[in-house]
Coordinates of C-alpha atoms and ligand atoms in Angstrom, one line a residue:
X1 CA 0.0 0.0 0.0
X2 CA 1.2 3.5 -0.9
X3 CA 1.0 5.1 2.5
X4 CA 3.3 2.4 3.9
X5 CA 6.1 3.4 1.5
X6 CA 9.4 3.6 3.3
X7 CA 10.6 7.2 2.7
X8 CA 14.2 6.1 3.4
X9 CA 14.2 4.1 0.2
X10 CA 13.5 7.1 -2.0
X11 CA 16.5 8.4 -3.9
X12 CA 16.6 12.1 -3.3
X13 CA 19.6 12.7 -5.6
X14 CA 17.5 11.9 -8.7
X15 CA 14.9 14.3 -10.1
X16 CA 11.4 14.2 -8.6
X17 CA 9.1 11.8 -10.5
X18 CA 6.5 13.4 -12.7
X19 CA 3.8 10.9 -11.8
X20 CA 1.5 11.3 -8.8
X21 CA 1.4 10.3 -6.0
X22 CA 5.0 9.2 -6.4
X23 CA 6.0 12.8 -6.8
X24 CA 4.5 13.7 -3.4
X25 CA 6.2 10.8 -1.6
X26 CA 9.5 12.1 -3.0
X27 CA 8.8 15.5 -1.4
X28 CA 7.7 13.9 1.8
X29 CA 11.2 12.3 1.9
X30 CA 12.6 15.8 1.3
X31 CA 10.7 17.2 4.2
X32 CA 11.9 14.2 6.3
X33 CA 15.4 15.2 5.5
X34 CA 14.7 18.8 6.7
X35 CA 13.1 17.4 9.9
X36 CA 16.3 15.3 10.6
X37 CA 18.5 18.4 10.4
X38 CA 16.0 20.3 12.6
X39 CA 16.2 17.5 15.2
X40 CA 20.0 17.5 15.1
X41 CA 20.1 21.3 15.6
X42 CA 17.4 21.6 18.3
X43 CA 17.4 18.2 20.1
X44 CA 13.7 17.7 19.5
X45 CA 11.2 17.1 16.7
X46 CA 9.5 20.0 15.0
X47 CA 5.9 20.7 16.1
X48 CA 3.1 21.2 13.7
X49 CA -0.4 22.6 14.4
X50 CA -3.3 22.2 12.0
X51 CA -6.6 24.1 12.6
X52 CA -9.6 23.4 10.6
X53 CA -12.5 25.8 9.8
X54 CA -15.7 24.8 8.1
X55 CA -17.3 21.6 7.0
X56 CA -16.7 17.8 7.1
X57 CA -15.0 18.1 3.8
X58 CA -12.4 20.4 5.2
X59 CA -12.0 18.2 8.3
X60 CA -11.2 15.3 6.0
X61 CA -8.8 17.4 4.0
X62 CA -7.0 18.3 7.3
X63 CA -6.6 14.6 8.1
X64 CA -4.7 14.4 4.8
X65 CA -2.5 17.4 5.7
X66 CA -1.7 16.0 9.1
X67 CA -1.0 12.6 7.6
X68 CA 1.7 14.1 5.4
X69 CA 3.1 16.2 8.3
X70 CA 3.3 13.1 10.4
X71 CA 4.9 11.0 7.6
X72 CA 7.5 13.7 7.3
X73 CA 8.4 13.5 11.0
X74 CA 6.5 16.4 12.5
X75 CA 4.9 15.9 15.8
X76 CA 1.4 17.3 16.4
X77 CA 1.1 20.4 18.6
X78 CA -1.9 21.2 20.8
X79 CA -1.8 24.9 19.9
X80 CA -0.1 27.6 17.8
X81 CA 3.1 27.4 19.8
X82 CA 4.6 25.3 17.0
X83 CA 7.2 25.3 14.3
X84 CA 4.7 24.9 11.5
X85 CA 1.1 26.2 11.7
X86 CA -1.5 25.6 9.0
X87 CA -5.0 26.9 8.8
X88 CA -7.4 25.1 6.5
X89 CA -9.9 27.9 5.9
X90 CA -13.6 28.2 5.1
X91 CA -15.5 31.1 3.4
X92 CA -19.1 29.9 3.2
X93 CA -20.2 32.8 5.3
X94 CA -18.4 36.1 6.2
X95 CA -18.0 35.0 9.8
X96 CA -15.9 32.0 8.8
X97 CA -13.7 34.4 6.9
X98 CA -13.4 36.9 9.8
X99 CA -12.4 34.1 12.2
X100 CA -9.4 33.3 10.1
X101 CA -8.2 36.9 10.1
X102 CA -8.7 37.0 13.9
X103 CA -6.5 33.9 14.3
X104 CA -3.9 35.4 11.9
X105 CA -3.7 38.6 14.1
X106 CA -2.7 36.5 17.1
X107 CA -0.4 34.3 15.1
X108 CA 1.6 37.4 14.0
X109 CA 2.3 37.9 17.6
X110 CA 3.4 34.3 18.1
X111 CA 5.8 34.6 15.1
X112 CA 7.5 37.6 16.7
X113 CA 8.4 35.3 19.7
X114 CA 9.5 32.5 17.3
X115 CA 10.7 34.0 14.0
X116 CA 11.5 30.6 12.6
X117 CA 7.9 29.6 12.7
X118 CA 6.4 28.8 9.3
X119 CA 2.8 29.7 8.6
X120 CA 0.6 28.2 5.9
X121 CA -3.0 28.9 4.7
X122 CA -5.1 26.7 2.5
X123 CA -8.7 25.8 1.8
X124 CA -11.7 27.6 0.4
X125 CA -10.9 31.1 1.4
X126 CA -7.7 31.0 -0.6
X127 CA -9.6 30.5 -3.8
X128 CA -10.9 34.1 -3.5
X129 CA -8.6 36.6 -5.4
X130 CA -9.4 39.5 -3.0
X131 CA -8.3 37.4 0.0
X132 CA -5.0 36.5 -1.6
X133 CA -4.4 40.2 -2.6
X134 CA -5.0 41.2 1.0
X135 CA -2.7 38.5 2.3
X136 CA 0.0 39.6 -0.1
X137 CA -0.3 43.2 1.0
X138 CA -0.9 43.1 4.7
X139 CA 0.1 39.6 5.9
X140 CA 3.6 39.2 4.6
X141 CA 4.4 36.9 7.6
X142 CA 2.4 34.1 6.0
X143 CA 4.9 31.8 4.3
X144 CA 2.7 29.6 2.1
X145 CA -0.7 30.1 0.5
X146 CA -2.4 27.4 -1.6
X147 CA -6.0 26.5 -2.5
X148 CA -8.4 23.6 -2.7
X149 CA -7.5 22.2 -6.1
X150 CA -3.8 21.6 -5.4
X151 CA -4.1 20.3 -1.8
X152 CA -2.7 17.0 -3.1
X153 CA 0.6 18.9 -3.7
X154 CA 1.0 19.8 0.0
X155 CA 4.2 17.8 0.4
X156 CA 5.8 19.5 -2.5
X157 CA 4.7 23.0 -1.3
X158 CA 5.9 22.2 2.2
X159 CA 9.3 21.1 1.0
X160 CA 9.6 24.4 -0.9
X161 CA 8.5 26.5 2.1
X162 CA 10.9 24.9 4.5
X163 CA 13.8 25.8 2.1
X164 CA 12.6 29.3 1.2
X165 CA 12.3 32.7 2.8
X166 CA 9.9 34.1 0.2
X167 CA 6.1 34.0 0.5
X168 CA 5.0 31.1 -1.7
X169 CA 1.6 31.4 -3.4
X170 CA 0.2 28.6 -5.5
X171 CA -3.5 28.9 -6.4
X172 CA -5.1 26.9 -9.2
X173 CA -8.3 27.9 -10.9
X174 CA -9.6 24.3 -11.2
X175 CA -8.5 20.7 -11.8
X176 CA -9.7 17.5 -13.3
X177 CA -7.2 15.5 -11.3
X178 CA -8.1 13.3 -8.3
X179 CA -4.9 12.0 -6.7
X180 CA -5.4 8.8 -4.8
X181 CA -3.3 7.1 -2.1
X182 CA -1.8 9.9 -0.1
X183 CA -1.5 9.3 3.7
X184 CA -4.1 10.6 6.1
X185 CA -4.0 10.7 9.9
X186 CA -7.5 10.0 11.2
X187 CA -8.9 11.8 14.2
X188 CA -10.8 8.7 15.4
X189 CA -9.6 5.1 15.1
X190 CA -13.2 3.8 14.7
X191 CA -14.9 6.2 12.2
X192 CA -13.7 8.1 9.1
X193 CA -14.9 10.3 6.3
X194 CA -14.5 9.1 2.8
X195 CA -14.6 11.5 -0.1
X196 CA -16.8 10.2 -2.9
X197 CA -16.8 13.4 -5.0
X198 CA -15.4 16.9 -5.1
X199 CA -16.8 20.2 -6.1
X200 CA -20.3 21.3 -6.9
X201 CA -22.3 22.2 -10.1
X202 CA -25.5 23.5 -8.5
X203 CA -24.7 27.2 -8.3
X204 CA -27.3 28.1 -5.6
X205 CA -27.3 31.9 -6.0
X206 CA -26.1 32.6 -2.4
X207 CA -23.3 30.0 -2.3
X208 CA -19.6 30.5 -2.9
X209 CA -18.8 26.8 -2.9
X210 CA -18.9 26.1 -6.7
X211 CA -16.4 29.0 -7.1
X212 CA -14.0 27.8 -4.5
X213 CA -14.3 24.0 -4.9
X214 CA -14.7 23.9 -8.6
X215 CA -16.8 21.5 -10.9
X216 CA -18.2 18.3 -9.7
X217 CA -15.9 15.3 -10.0
X218 CA -16.7 11.8 -8.7
X219 CA -14.2 9.2 -7.6
X220 CA -14.4 5.8 -9.3
X221 CA -16.4 3.3 -7.2
X222 CA -13.5 0.9 -7.2
X223 CA -11.2 3.5 -5.6
X224 CA -13.9 4.3 -3.0
X225 CA -14.5 0.7 -2.2
X226 CA -10.8 0.0 -2.1
X227 CA -10.3 2.8 0.5
X228 CA -13.2 1.5 2.6
X229 CA -11.8 -2.0 2.6
X230 CA -8.5 -0.7 3.9
X231 CA -10.3 1.4 6.5
X232 CA -12.3 -1.7 7.7
X233 CA -9.1 -3.7 7.9
X234 CA -7.6 -0.9 10.1
X235 CA -10.6 -1.2 12.5
X236 CA -12.9 1.5 11.2
X237 CA -16.6 0.5 11.7
X238 CA -18.4 3.7 10.7
X239 CA -17.8 5.7 7.5
X240 CA -19.3 9.0 6.3
X241 CA -19.4 9.3 2.6
X242 CA -18.7 12.9 1.7
X243 CA -19.6 15.2 -1.1
X244 CA -21.3 18.6 -1.7
X245 CA -24.2 16.8 -3.4
X246 CA -23.9 13.1 -2.9
X247 CA -27.2 12.4 -4.7
X248 CA -25.6 13.3 -8.1
X249 CA -22.7 11.0 -7.4
X250 CA -21.4 9.0 -10.4
X251 CA -23.4 10.8 -13.1
X252 CA -20.3 12.1 -14.9
X253 CA -18.2 9.0 -14.6
X254 CA -17.1 7.1 -17.8
X255 CA -19.2 4.2 -16.5
X256 CA -22.0 6.0 -14.7
X257 CA -23.4 4.6 -11.4
X258 CA -26.0 6.0 -9.1
X259 CA -25.4 7.0 -5.4
X260 CA -27.9 4.4 -4.4
X261 CA -26.0 1.7 -6.2
X262 CA -22.7 2.9 -4.6
X263 CA -24.5 2.5 -1.2
X264 CA -25.6 -1.0 -2.1
X265 CA -22.0 -1.9 -2.7
X266 CA -20.7 -0.3 0.4
X267 CA -23.3 -2.2 2.4
X268 CA -21.7 -5.4 1.4
X269 CA -18.3 -4.5 2.8
X270 CA -17.3 -6.7 5.7
X271 CA -16.3 -4.9 8.9
X272 CA -18.3 -1.8 8.2
X273 CA -21.2 -1.6 10.6
X274 CA -22.5 2.0 9.9
X275 CA -22.8 4.1 6.9
X276 CA -23.5 7.9 6.9
X277 CA -23.5 10.4 4.1
X278 CA -23.5 14.2 3.7
X279 CA -24.9 16.3 1.9
X280 CA -28.1 15.6 0.0
X281 CA -29.7 18.0 -2.4
X282 CA -33.5 17.5 -2.4
X283 CA -33.8 18.0 -6.1
X284 CA -31.6 14.9 -6.8
X285 CA -32.9 12.6 -4.0
X286 CA -34.2 9.5 -5.9
X287 CA -36.9 7.0 -4.9
X288 CA -34.2 4.4 -5.3
X289 CA -32.2 6.0 -2.5
X290 CA -35.1 5.9 -0.1
X291 CA -35.6 2.2 -1.0
X292 CA -31.9 1.4 -0.4
X293 CA -32.0 3.3 3.0
X294 CA -35.2 1.5 4.0
X295 CA -33.8 -2.0 3.2
X296 CA -30.4 -1.3 4.7
X297 CA -29.1 -2.7 8.0
X298 CA -26.1 -0.4 8.0
X299 CA -27.2 3.0 6.6
X300 CA -27.9 5.2 9.6
X301 CA -31.3 6.5 10.4
X302 CA -30.4 10.1 9.7
X303 CA -30.9 12.3 6.6
X304 CA -29.7 15.8 6.3
X305 CA -31.9 17.5 3.7
X306 CA -31.2 21.2 3.4
X307 CA -34.3 23.3 2.9
X308 CA -32.8 26.8 2.8
X309 CA -36.2 28.4 2.4
X310 CA -39.8 27.4 2.6
X311 CA -41.0 30.0 0.1
X312 CA -41.2 28.8 -3.6
X313 CA -40.5 32.3 -4.7
X314 CA -37.3 32.6 -2.7
X315 CA -36.3 29.0 -3.6
X316 CA -36.5 30.1 -7.3
X317 CA -34.3 33.1 -6.6
X318 CA -31.9 30.8 -4.8
X319 CA -31.8 28.5 -7.8
X320 CA -32.7 25.5 -5.7
X321 CA -34.8 23.9 -8.4
X322 CA -37.6 22.6 -6.1
X323 CA -40.8 24.1 -4.8
X324 CA -42.2 24.2 -1.2
X325 CA -44.7 21.5 -2.2
X326 CA -42.1 19.2 -3.8
X327 CA -39.9 19.5 -0.7
X328 CA -42.8 18.7 1.7
X329 CA -43.9 15.8 -0.4
X330 CA -40.3 14.4 -0.3
X331 CA -40.0 14.9 3.4
X332 CA -43.4 13.3 4.1
X333 CA -42.5 10.3 1.9
X334 CA -39.3 9.8 3.7
X335 CA -41.0 10.0 7.1
X336 CA -43.7 7.6 5.9
X337 CA -41.2 5.0 4.5
X338 CA -38.7 5.2 7.3
X339 CA -40.6 6.3 10.4
X340 CA -37.6 6.2 12.9
X341 CA -35.5 8.4 10.7
X342 CA -34.1 11.7 12.0
X343 CA -34.4 14.5 9.5
X344 CA -32.2 17.6 9.8
X345 CA -31.8 20.6 7.6
X346 CA -30.1 23.9 6.9
X347 CA -32.1 27.1 6.7
X348 CA -31.0 30.6 5.6
X349 CA -32.9 33.7 6.9
X350 CA -32.8 37.0 5.2
X351 CA -32.0 36.1 1.6
X352 CA -32.4 39.2 -0.6
X353 CA -36.1 40.0 -1.1
X354 CA -37.3 37.7 1.6
X355 CA -40.6 39.2 2.9
X356 CA -42.5 38.4 6.1
X357 CA -44.8 36.2 4.0
X358 CA -41.8 34.3 2.6
X359 CA -40.5 33.8 6.1
X360 CA -43.8 32.5 7.3
X361 CA -43.7 29.9 4.6
X362 CA -40.3 28.7 6.0
X363 CA -41.8 28.5 9.5
X364 CA -44.7 26.5 8.0
X365 CA -42.3 23.9 6.5
X366 CA -40.4 23.7 9.8
X367 CA -43.6 23.0 11.6
X368 CA -44.8 20.5 9.2
X369 CA -41.6 18.5 8.7
X370 CA -40.9 18.6 12.5
X371 CA -37.1 18.5 12.0
X372 CA -35.1 16.6 14.5
X373 CA -32.6 19.4 14.2
X374 CA -31.9 22.4 12.0
X375 CA -28.9 24.6 11.4
X376 CA -30.0 28.2 11.0
X377 CA -28.0 30.8 9.3
X378 CA -28.3 34.5 8.7
X379 CA -27.8 35.2 4.9
X380 CA -24.3 36.3 4.3
X381 CA -23.3 38.2 1.1
X382 CA -20.5 36.4 -0.7
X383 CA -18.6 38.4 -3.4
X384 CA -19.0 37.0 -6.9
X385 CA -22.3 35.1 -6.2
X386 CA -25.4 36.2 -8.1
X387 CA -27.2 37.0 -4.8
X388 CA -24.6 39.5 -3.8
X389 CA -25.7 41.9 -6.5
X390 CA -29.5 41.4 -5.9
X391 CA -31.4 44.4 -4.7
X392 CA -33.7 44.3 -1.7
X393 CA -31.1 43.1 0.8
X394 CA -33.2 42.7 4.0
X395 CA -32.5 45.1 6.9
X396 CA -30.4 43.7 9.7
X397 CA -32.9 44.2 12.5
X398 CA -35.6 42.4 10.5
X399 CA -33.3 39.4 9.8
X400 CA -32.3 39.2 13.5
X401 CA -35.9 39.1 14.6
X402 CA -36.8 36.4 12.0
X403 CA -33.7 34.4 13.0
X404 CA -34.8 34.4 16.7
X405 CA -38.3 33.4 15.9
X406 CA -37.1 30.6 13.7
X407 CA -34.7 29.3 16.3
X408 CA -37.4 29.1 18.9
X409 CA -39.6 27.0 16.7
X410 CA -36.6 24.8 15.6
X411 CA -35.7 24.2 19.2
X412 CA -39.2 23.4 20.3
X413 CA -39.5 20.8 17.5
X414 CA -36.1 19.3 18.2
X415 CA -37.0 18.8 21.9
X416 CA -40.2 17.1 21.0
X417 CA -38.5 14.9 18.3
X418 CA -35.7 14.0 20.7
X419 CA -38.2 12.9 23.4
X420 CA -39.9 10.4 21.1
X421 CA -37.1 7.9 21.7
X422 CA -37.4 7.9 25.6
X423 CA -37.4 4.4 27.2
X424 CA -36.2 2.7 24.0
X425 CA -33.0 0.6 23.7
X426 CA -30.6 1.9 21.0
X427 CA -27.4 0.7 19.5
X428 CA -24.7 3.3 20.0
X429 CA -21.2 3.7 18.8
X430 CA -19.2 4.7 21.9
X431 CA -17.1 7.7 20.8
X432 CA -15.4 9.2 23.9
X433 CA -15.2 9.8 27.6
X434 CA -17.7 12.5 28.5
X435 CA -16.1 15.9 28.4
X436 CA -17.6 17.1 31.7
X437 CA -17.8 13.9 33.8
X438 CA -15.0 11.3 33.3
X439 CA -17.2 8.5 34.8
X440 CA -19.5 8.7 31.8
X441 CA -19.1 7.7 28.2
X442 CA -20.7 9.4 25.2
X443 CA -22.2 7.4 22.4
X444 CA -23.9 8.2 19.1
X445 CA -27.1 6.5 18.0
X446 CA -27.9 5.7 14.4
X447 CA -30.1 8.8 14.3
X448 CA -27.2 10.9 15.3
X449 CA -28.5 11.7 18.9
X450 CA -26.0 11.5 21.7
X451 CA -26.4 9.6 24.9
X452 CA -24.2 9.7 28.1
X453 CA -24.0 6.8 30.4
X454 CA -21.7 5.2 33.0
X455 CA -19.1 2.8 31.5
X456 CA -15.5 1.8 31.0
X457 CA -13.3 3.7 28.5
X458 CA -12.1 0.4 27.1
X459 CA -15.5 0.3 25.3
X460 CA -14.7 3.3 23.1
X461 CA -15.0 2.4 19.5
X462 CA -17.4 -0.5 20.1
X463 CA -21.2 -0.6 19.4
X464 CA -23.3 -1.4 22.4
X465 CA -26.9 -1.4 23.5
X466 CA -28.0 1.4 25.7
X467 CA -31.3 2.2 27.4
X468 CA -32.4 5.8 27.0
X469 CA -33.5 6.8 30.5
X470 CA -34.0 10.5 30.6
X471 CA -34.3 13.0 27.9
X472 CA -32.4 16.2 28.5
X473 CA -33.7 18.3 25.7
X474 CA -31.3 17.5 22.8
X475 CA -29.6 14.4 24.3
X476 CA -30.2 11.5 26.6
X477 CA -28.8 10.0 29.8
X478 CA -28.9 6.2 29.8
X479 CA -27.5 3.0 30.9
X480 CA -25.5 0.2 29.2
X481 CA -27.3 -3.1 28.7
X482 CA -25.4 -6.1 29.9
X483 CA -24.0 -8.1 26.9
Ligands
LIG501 N1 -25.2 32.8 3.7 C1 -25.7 32.1 4.7 N2 -25.7 30.8 4.8 C2 -25.1 30.1 3.7 N3 -24.9 28.8 3.5 C3 -24.3 28.7 2.3 N4 -24.0 29.9 1.8 C4 -24.5 30.8 2.6 C5 -24.6 32.2 2.6 N5 -24.1 32.9 1.7 C6 -25.4 27.7 4.4 C7 -26.4 26.9 3.6 C8 -25.7 25.6 3.4 C9 -24.8 25.6 4.7 C10 -23.6 24.7 4.6 O1 -24.4 26.9 4.8 O2 -27.6 26.7 4.5 O3 -26.5 24.5 3.4
LIG502 FE1 -16.6 26.1 4.1 FE2 -18.0 25.4 2.0 FE3 -15.4 25.2 1.9 FE4 -16.8 23.5 3.5 S1 -16.9 23.7 1.2 S2 -15.0 24.6 4.0 S3 -18.4 24.9 4.2 S4 -16.6 27.0 2.1

């Protein structure tokens, strides 16, 4: 297997290979050489700190970054007091963007104490030309800037950065390439994300993702299944299939395959007990998928189905390609076919032109679907998206008031939905020792709810039966059932 390649055996005197991923392993060996020299000079290994902003996709990308750093000999640091710091950025809303600048301000300070520190930025925010201009002008202390399309070149860029004193900037406008077989360091030994596709072709009018993550590209099913097989052999029992729009998976492959069919094949993999996926677009959710979920023993009882707005007029302006009625019909059908499923969603408040009537339509959908949970966002203007130049931006005070009203309804529903599982016995994957009380363990049910219960940490990573005893609003307290 590629990620087990012995870097010592790579001949660094010869030219770097042109073929990927061999080229990146060559540069990992180069970085390793730099690490050796560092260790000789300083009597310790260099420390690296990776901070992730944004979604599951970014979290998975960061595992790839840390996998490469670890392979090169860096040791993970707990905070920014490190020799190498990398921020994997997000720009989906302005807040995400501001957070990164906040962190950079503090990092500048840190670098004054430790001038040899190297700082790198990557991820979605770097795909925005205005951001890179600003960094070039006012953030000269950043050593390396790269984007989403060439993240597979991290080892090569890192090797260059470690040797150079110039600011290195390498941003690509897009790519057709999917480089397989790079190392990744997983955060959990029992669950893992698996990318099935990259990019997005939907162009929702508020969303910056298609601009920063590029066109939709699906991985070949055999590559995905091969990765899952390796993960299972390494002890992973839960996988999360990741894509911006998993329901359109496989349509552009040379041998097209549907997402439902991919799920069928994953279901057959030995060692995998649970399958999750993220994110579904309602317009592409097929009856075949509902059928596969219903029949499956492994696909978790959770579906995240972003609504964004309940008003057909606003949905049209958002370019979502479904109406309020179509969405409701789909949600009802899912609830009918799979009654114990947990439905969650994303909702944006204050899209340009949203009136009180439009907002009431959103509340109406929320009431009717009775979401188990909903992530609510205030509309954020993203430069370059069609919505940014729309007139009728909604006044801030109005948005704030709608947001608060929506949140109250969402929470009321979530409480009621959570309570419906009281006194049942559920299988949970035990994930960690409880953050606040070390005598308790925290486990996740198939429907994504958390339950805390007394137990021994040796159970972490296993699936156990737990009785749900008391509902605490959005989670449960429970007790382990004897084996
Ligand atoms: N403003 C507010 N929320 C947004 N989202 C995406 N773009 C924006 C924006 N410009 C939300 C959507 C999406 C989630 C990941 O982020 O609800 O589903
Ligand atoms: Fe943020 Fe979207 Fe990029 Fe994920 S894909 S990191 S949510 S901008």
